[in-house]
């Protein structure tokens, strides 16, 4: 069964860059059927979609974060990554990675859909 | 952007009750809607996709309905283990927005 595991620093200083990696196991990140996404959840709050990436490198980003977000895929390592620069305390959250499927399809090309399964999540705190 | 609004924000119900949570989209999204459950301290879990398709392994007391702008998640007979937060998510197009959540408690 496909599993995802987030990894990266748990503490990031304000104005610096948050970097996380999601390792996919028991499945291939190069599958043409899926996107791979990042979602975050500030303590005690709801879920916020950050972005989604296809194995080819095609991306969709949340417009509210787009100027600070970069996602990438490393197919040989079966990993995908998130970089969020110029972080502030408002970026403190549990960050989840997840597989995405089932989105709208047109002309043989599909977009991200629902998220399943999810990684366990990793808490990133922005503080000096 | 299309906004997703859930109601109520919180509710308290008794074991065995029928519970309904609503999600409304500010524009039509056909049936591109998913529902998630997040139990306290746990990872969100997919319950329903395509508005009404039950994810494998999810108890049959959960059901979803709706299309266009109005959607519902129904628990036919509330169980103690159903306590938690419930979120809807649109995926017809970016941004893949979640609703603000509904907190479900047991009376």
mmCIF file of C-alpha atoms in Angstrom:
data_model
loop_
_atom_site.group_PDB
_atom_site.id
_atom_site.type_symbol
_atom_site.label_atom_id
_atom_site.label_comp_id
_atom_site.label_asym_id
_atom_site.label_seq_id
_atom_site.Cartn_x
_atom_site.Cartn_y
_atom_site.Cartn_z
ATOM 1 C CA UNK A 1 0.000 0.000 0.000
ATOM 2 C CA UNK A 2 1.344 3.397 -1.014
ATOM 3 C CA UNK A 3 2.901 5.364 1.818
ATOM 4 C CA UNK A 4 4.206 8.912 2.060
ATOM 5 C CA UNK A 5 6.632 10.332 4.610
ATOM 6 C CA UNK A 6 7.521 13.981 5.124
ATOM 7 C CA UNK A 7 10.991 14.988 6.269
ATOM 8 C CA UNK A 8 12.762 18.248 6.991
ATOM 9 C CA UNK A 9 13.653 20.726 9.732
ATOM 10 C CA UNK A 10 11.099 21.264 12.448
ATOM 11 C CA UNK A 11 12.300 24.789 13.146
ATOM 12 C CA UNK A 12 12.910 27.540 10.622
ATOM 13 C CA UNK A 13 13.939 31.083 11.383
ATOM 14 C CA UNK A 14 11.836 34.022 10.141
ATOM 15 C CA UNK A 15 12.759 35.254 6.644
ATOM 16 C CA UNK A 16 14.511 31.966 5.834
ATOM 17 C CA UNK A 17 13.386 29.109 3.582
ATOM 18 C CA UNK A 18 11.312 26.145 4.646
ATOM 19 C CA UNK A 19 12.342 22.962 2.824
ATOM 20 C CA UNK A 20 10.499 19.669 3.055
ATOM 21 C CA UNK A 21 10.754 16.395 1.190
ATOM 22 C CA UNK A 22 8.110 13.710 0.764
ATOM 23 C CA UNK A 23 9.312 10.170 0.116
ATOM 24 C CA UNK A 24 6.895 7.842 -1.632
ATOM 25 C CA UNK A 25 7.149 4.127 -0.938
ATOM 26 C CA UNK A 26 5.371 1.058 -2.316
ATOM 27 C CA UNK A 27 4.415 2.988 -5.427
ATOM 28 C CA UNK A 28 5.960 5.039 -8.213
ATOM 29 C CA UNK A 29 5.952 8.815 -8.274
ATOM 30 C CA UNK A 30 6.238 8.537 -12.064
ATOM 31 C CA UNK A 31 2.732 7.148 -12.475
ATOM 32 C CA UNK A 32 0.811 9.109 -15.107
ATOM 33 C CA UNK A 33 -2.377 8.739 -13.074
ATOM 34 C CA UNK A 34 -1.424 10.908 -10.120
ATOM 35 C CA UNK A 35 -0.379 14.307 -8.945
ATOM 36 C CA UNK A 36 1.457 14.863 -5.668
ATOM 37 C CA UNK A 37 0.440 17.596 -3.290
ATOM 38 C CA UNK A 38 1.298 19.601 -0.211
ATOM 39 C CA UNK A 39 -1.326 20.725 2.303
ATOM 40 C CA UNK A 40 -0.748 22.541 5.583
ATOM 41 C CA UNK A 41 -2.685 23.032 8.784
ATOM 42 C CA UNK A 42 -1.802 25.787 11.287
ATOM 43 C CA UNK A 43 -2.262 24.710 14.908
ATOM 44 C CA UNK A 44 -5.942 24.523 15.749
ATOM 45 C CA UNK A 45 -7.023 25.640 12.278
ATOM 46 C CA UNK A 46 -8.224 24.164 9.012
ATOM 47 C CA UNK A 47 -6.556 22.746 5.924
ATOM 48 C CA UNK A 48 -4.882 24.873 3.266
ATOM 49 C CA UNK A 49 -3.814 23.525 -0.119
ATOM 50 C CA UNK A 50 -0.297 24.722 -1.002
ATOM 51 C CA UNK A 51 0.330 23.154 -4.382
ATOM 52 C CA UNK A 52 0.413 20.031 -6.528
ATOM 53 C CA UNK A 53 3.001 18.635 -8.934
ATOM 54 C CA UNK A 54 3.013 16.031 -11.708
ATOM 55 C CA UNK A 55 5.918 13.657 -12.276
ATOM 56 C CA UNK A 56 6.864 15.696 -15.342
ATOM 57 C CA UNK A 57 7.312 18.790 -13.169
ATOM 58 C CA UNK A 58 4.072 20.507 -14.118
ATOM 59 C CA UNK A 59 2.764 22.459 -11.127
ATOM 60 C CA UNK A 60 -0.316 24.088 -9.691
ATOM 61 C CA UNK A 61 0.211 26.556 -6.830
ATOM 62 C CA UNK A 62 -2.090 28.344 -4.432
ATOM 63 C CA UNK A 63 -2.094 31.919 -5.707
ATOM 64 C CA UNK A 64 -1.820 33.262 -2.168
ATOM 65 C CA UNK A 65 1.549 31.492 -1.770
ATOM 66 C CA UNK A 66 2.711 31.349 -5.372
ATOM 67 C CA UNK A 67 5.358 34.058 -5.085
ATOM 68 C CA UNK A 68 7.108 32.121 -2.292
ATOM 69 C CA UNK A 69 6.556 28.463 -3.265
ATOM 70 C CA UNK A 70 8.594 26.096 -5.402
ATOM 71 C CA UNK A 71 7.811 22.401 -5.802
ATOM 72 C CA UNK A 72 10.005 19.840 -7.525
ATOM 73 C CA UNK A 73 10.122 16.130 -8.256
ATOM 74 C CA UNK A 74 13.062 13.725 -8.029
ATOM 75 C CA UNK A 75 11.848 10.629 -9.869
ATOM 76 C CA UNK A 76 14.957 8.430 -9.303
ATOM 77 C CA UNK A 77 14.594 8.964 -5.564
ATOM 78 C CA UNK A 78 10.788 8.701 -5.692
ATOM 79 C CA UNK A 79 10.525 12.000 -3.849
ATOM 80 C CA UNK A 80 8.947 15.387 -4.271
ATOM 81 C CA UNK A 81 9.815 18.552 -2.421
ATOM 82 C CA UNK A 82 8.480 21.864 -1.192
ATOM 83 C CA UNK A 83 10.364 25.090 -0.698
ATOM 84 C CA UNK A 84 8.669 28.095 0.884
ATOM 85 C CA UNK A 85 10.810 31.186 1.185
ATOM 86 C CA UNK A 86 10.618 34.313 3.328
ATOM 87 C CA UNK A 87 8.709 32.497 6.054
ATOM 88 C CA UNK A 88 6.977 34.219 8.960
ATOM 89 C CA UNK A 89 5.222 32.957 12.075
ATOM 90 C CA UNK A 90 2.062 32.631 9.968
ATOM 91 C CA UNK A 91 3.727 29.720 8.142
ATOM 92 C CA UNK A 92 3.906 27.665 11.328
ATOM 93 C CA UNK A 93 1.847 24.583 10.610
ATOM 94 C CA UNK A 94 1.724 20.839 10.210
ATOM 95 C CA UNK A 95 2.731 20.176 6.617
ATOM 96 C CA UNK A 96 1.258 17.124 4.890
ATOM 97 C CA UNK A 97 2.169 15.531 1.612
ATOM 98 C CA UNK A 98 -0.414 13.472 -0.230
ATOM 99 C CA UNK A 99 -1.181 11.755 -3.498
ATOM 100 C CA UNK A 100 -3.799 13.463 -5.657
ATOM 101 C CA UNK A 101 -6.061 11.827 -8.219
ATOM 102 C CA UNK A 102 -9.419 12.046 -9.881
ATOM 103 C CA UNK A 103 -9.295 15.583 -11.164
ATOM 104 C CA UNK A 104 -10.901 17.118 -14.218
ATOM 105 C CA UNK A 105 -9.682 15.561 -17.479
ATOM 106 C CA UNK A 106 -9.662 17.192 -20.880
ATOM 107 C CA UNK A 107 -7.921 16.164 -24.051
ATOM 108 C CA UNK A 108 -6.238 13.239 -22.340
ATOM 109 C CA UNK A 109 -4.707 15.456 -19.712
ATOM 110 C CA UNK A 110 -5.987 15.469 -16.131
ATOM 111 C CA UNK A 111 -5.520 17.933 -13.289
ATOM 112 C CA UNK A 112 -5.194 17.319 -9.540
ATOM 113 C CA UNK A 113 -8.150 15.951 -7.631
ATOM 114 C CA UNK A 114 -8.806 14.620 -4.177
ATOM 115 C CA UNK A 115 -6.026 13.661 -1.781
ATOM 116 C CA UNK A 116 -5.409 10.084 -0.692
ATOM 117 C CA UNK A 117 -3.385 8.801 1.039
ATOM 118 C CA UNK A 118 -1.706 11.399 3.231
ATOM 119 C CA UNK A 119 1.626 11.356 4.994
ATOM 120 C CA UNK A 120 1.727 11.552 8.763
ATOM 121 C CA UNK A 121 2.536 15.247 8.654
ATOM 122 C CA UNK A 122 5.433 17.216 10.061
ATOM 123 C CA UNK A 123 5.203 20.252 12.318
ATOM 124 C CA UNK A 124 7.263 23.190 11.144
ATOM 125 C CA UNK A 125 7.637 26.075 13.561
ATOM 126 C CA UNK A 126 8.851 29.465 12.399
ATOM 127 C CA UNK A 127 10.626 31.163 15.257
ATOM 128 C CA UNK A 128 13.878 32.872 16.060
ATOM 129 C CA UNK B 1 -11.836 32.014 -6.776
ATOM 130 C CA UNK B 2 -14.651 29.692 -5.745
ATOM 131 C CA UNK B 3 -15.301 29.751 -2.009
ATOM 132 C CA UNK B 4 -16.344 26.665 -0.057
ATOM 133 C CA UNK B 5 -18.569 27.282 2.953
ATOM 134 C CA UNK B 6 -19.453 24.554 5.409
ATOM 135 C CA UNK B 7 -22.305 24.591 7.865
ATOM 136 C CA UNK B 8 -22.619 24.289 10.700
ATOM 137 C CA UNK B 9 -19.158 25.170 12.009
ATOM 138 C CA UNK B 10 -19.771 22.849 14.918
ATOM 139 C CA UNK B 11 -22.453 20.485 16.091
ATOM 140 C CA UNK B 12 -23.172 18.196 18.956
ATOM 141 C CA UNK B 13 -25.306 15.103 18.494
ATOM 142 C CA UNK B 14 -26.171 11.911 20.326
ATOM 143 C CA UNK B 15 -25.005 8.428 19.481
ATOM 144 C CA UNK B 16 -27.386 6.969 16.946
ATOM 145 C CA UNK B 17 -28.486 10.335 15.567
ATOM 146 C CA UNK B 18 -28.563 11.131 11.881
ATOM 147 C CA UNK B 19 -26.079 13.924 11.228
ATOM 148 C CA UNK B 20 -25.879 16.149 8.161
ATOM 149 C CA UNK B 21 -23.079 18.549 7.245
ATOM 150 C CA UNK B 22 -23.466 20.937 4.341
ATOM 151 C CA UNK B 23 -20.881 22.349 1.955
ATOM 152 C CA UNK B 24 -21.780 25.128 -0.446
ATOM 153 C CA UNK B 25 -19.663 26.310 -3.357
ATOM 154 C CA UNK B 26 -19.920 29.938 -4.488
ATOM 155 C CA UNK B 27 -20.032 28.694 -8.111
ATOM 156 C CA UNK B 28 -20.933 25.364 -9.656
ATOM 157 C CA UNK B 29 -18.321 22.620 -9.415
ATOM 158 C CA UNK B 30 -20.349 19.722 -10.895
ATOM 159 C CA UNK B 31 -19.546 16.725 -8.680
ATOM 160 C CA UNK B 32 -15.863 17.542 -8.107
ATOM 161 C CA UNK B 33 -16.139 17.407 -4.335
ATOM 162 C CA UNK B 34 -14.457 15.299 -1.658
ATOM 163 C CA UNK B 35 -15.085 14.889 2.057
ATOM 164 C CA UNK B 36 -12.445 14.181 4.708
ATOM 165 C CA UNK B 37 -12.573 13.199 8.344
ATOM 166 C CA UNK B 38 -9.863 14.261 10.780
ATOM 167 C CA UNK B 39 -10.055 12.639 14.182
ATOM 168 C CA UNK B 40 -8.309 14.432 17.067
ATOM 169 C CA UNK B 41 -4.546 14.218 16.672
ATOM 170 C CA UNK B 42 -4.789 12.262 13.431
ATOM 171 C CA UNK B 43 -4.189 12.714 9.732
ATOM 172 C CA UNK B 44 -7.113 13.653 7.478
ATOM 173 C CA UNK B 45 -8.760 10.634 5.926
ATOM 174 C CA UNK B 46 -10.659 10.590 2.629
ATOM 175 C CA UNK B 47 -14.271 9.563 3.129
ATOM 176 C CA UNK B 48 -16.016 10.406 -0.132
ATOM 177 C CA UNK B 49 -14.992 11.585 -3.594
ATOM 178 C CA UNK B 50 -16.950 12.606 -6.662
ATOM 179 C CA UNK B 51 -19.552 13.959 -4.218
ATOM 180 C CA UNK B 52 -21.109 10.573 -3.500
ATOM 181 C CA UNK B 53 -18.584 7.742 -3.995
ATOM 182 C CA UNK B 54 -17.583 6.073 -0.752
ATOM 183 C CA UNK B 55 -13.854 5.469 -0.412
ATOM 184 C CA UNK B 56 -12.891 1.843 0.143
ATOM 185 C CA UNK B 57 -12.919 0.885 3.807
ATOM 186 C CA UNK B 58 -15.174 3.724 4.928
ATOM 187 C CA UNK B 59 -18.233 2.572 6.921
ATOM 188 C CA UNK B 60 -21.483 2.570 5.001
ATOM 189 C CA UNK B 61 -23.130 4.887 7.532
ATOM 190 C CA UNK B 62 -21.306 7.703 5.718
ATOM 191 C CA UNK B 63 -22.848 8.999 2.510
ATOM 192 C CA UNK B 64 -22.527 12.046 0.294
ATOM 193 C CA UNK B 65 -24.847 13.759 -2.112
ATOM 194 C CA UNK B 66 -25.187 16.873 -4.198
ATOM 195 C CA UNK B 67 -24.003 18.447 -7.395
ATOM 196 C CA UNK B 68 -23.361 21.941 -8.639
ATOM 197 C CA UNK B 69 -23.171 24.199 -5.596
ATOM 198 C CA UNK B 70 -24.801 22.310 -2.726
ATOM 199 C CA UNK B 71 -23.441 19.164 -1.136
ATOM 200 C CA UNK B 72 -24.129 17.154 1.990
ATOM 201 C CA UNK B 73 -22.275 14.610 4.067
ATOM 202 C CA UNK B 74 -24.582 12.394 6.098
ATOM 203 C CA UNK B 75 -23.821 10.018 8.929
ATOM 204 C CA UNK B 76 -26.866 7.780 9.218
ATOM 205 C CA UNK B 77 -26.234 6.662 12.788
ATOM 206 C CA UNK B 78 -23.591 8.586 14.708
ATOM 207 C CA UNK B 79 -20.972 6.497 16.498
ATOM 208 C CA UNK B 80 -18.563 7.630 19.237
ATOM 209 C CA UNK B 81 -15.589 7.123 16.912
ATOM 210 C CA UNK B 82 -17.019 9.672 14.461
ATOM 211 C CA UNK B 83 -15.938 12.573 16.676
ATOM 212 C CA UNK B 84 -13.629 14.971 14.868
ATOM 213 C CA UNK B 85 -13.469 17.595 12.178
ATOM 214 C CA UNK B 86 -14.922 17.190 8.717
ATOM 215 C CA UNK B 87 -13.760 19.076 5.639
ATOM 216 C CA UNK B 88 -15.039 19.353 2.104
ATOM 217 C CA UNK B 89 -12.665 20.060 -0.794
ATOM 218 C CA UNK B 90 -13.347 21.169 -4.363
ATOM 219 C CA UNK B 91 -11.231 19.868 -7.209
ATOM 220 C CA UNK B 92 -12.886 20.988 -10.416
ATOM 221 C CA UNK B 93 -10.035 23.433 -10.947
ATOM 222 C CA UNK B 94 -7.294 25.236 -9.037
ATOM 223 C CA UNK B 95 -7.237 26.381 -6.309
ATOM 224 C CA UNK B 96 -8.134 23.046 -4.669
ATOM 225 C CA UNK B 97 -9.791 24.744 -1.722
ATOM 226 C CA UNK B 98 -10.994 23.141 1.485
ATOM 227 C CA UNK B 99 -14.009 24.254 3.451
ATOM 228 C CA UNK B 100 -13.353 25.771 6.863
ATOM 229 C CA UNK B 101 -14.364 22.576 8.633
ATOM 230 C CA UNK B 102 -17.151 21.294 10.856
ATOM 231 C CA UNK B 103 -16.392 20.102 14.355
ATOM 232 C CA UNK B 104 -18.528 17.146 15.380
ATOM 233 C CA UNK B 105 -18.933 16.225 19.024
ATOM 234 C CA UNK B 106 -20.977 13.704 20.967
ATOM 235 C CA UNK B 107 -23.592 14.963 23.427
#
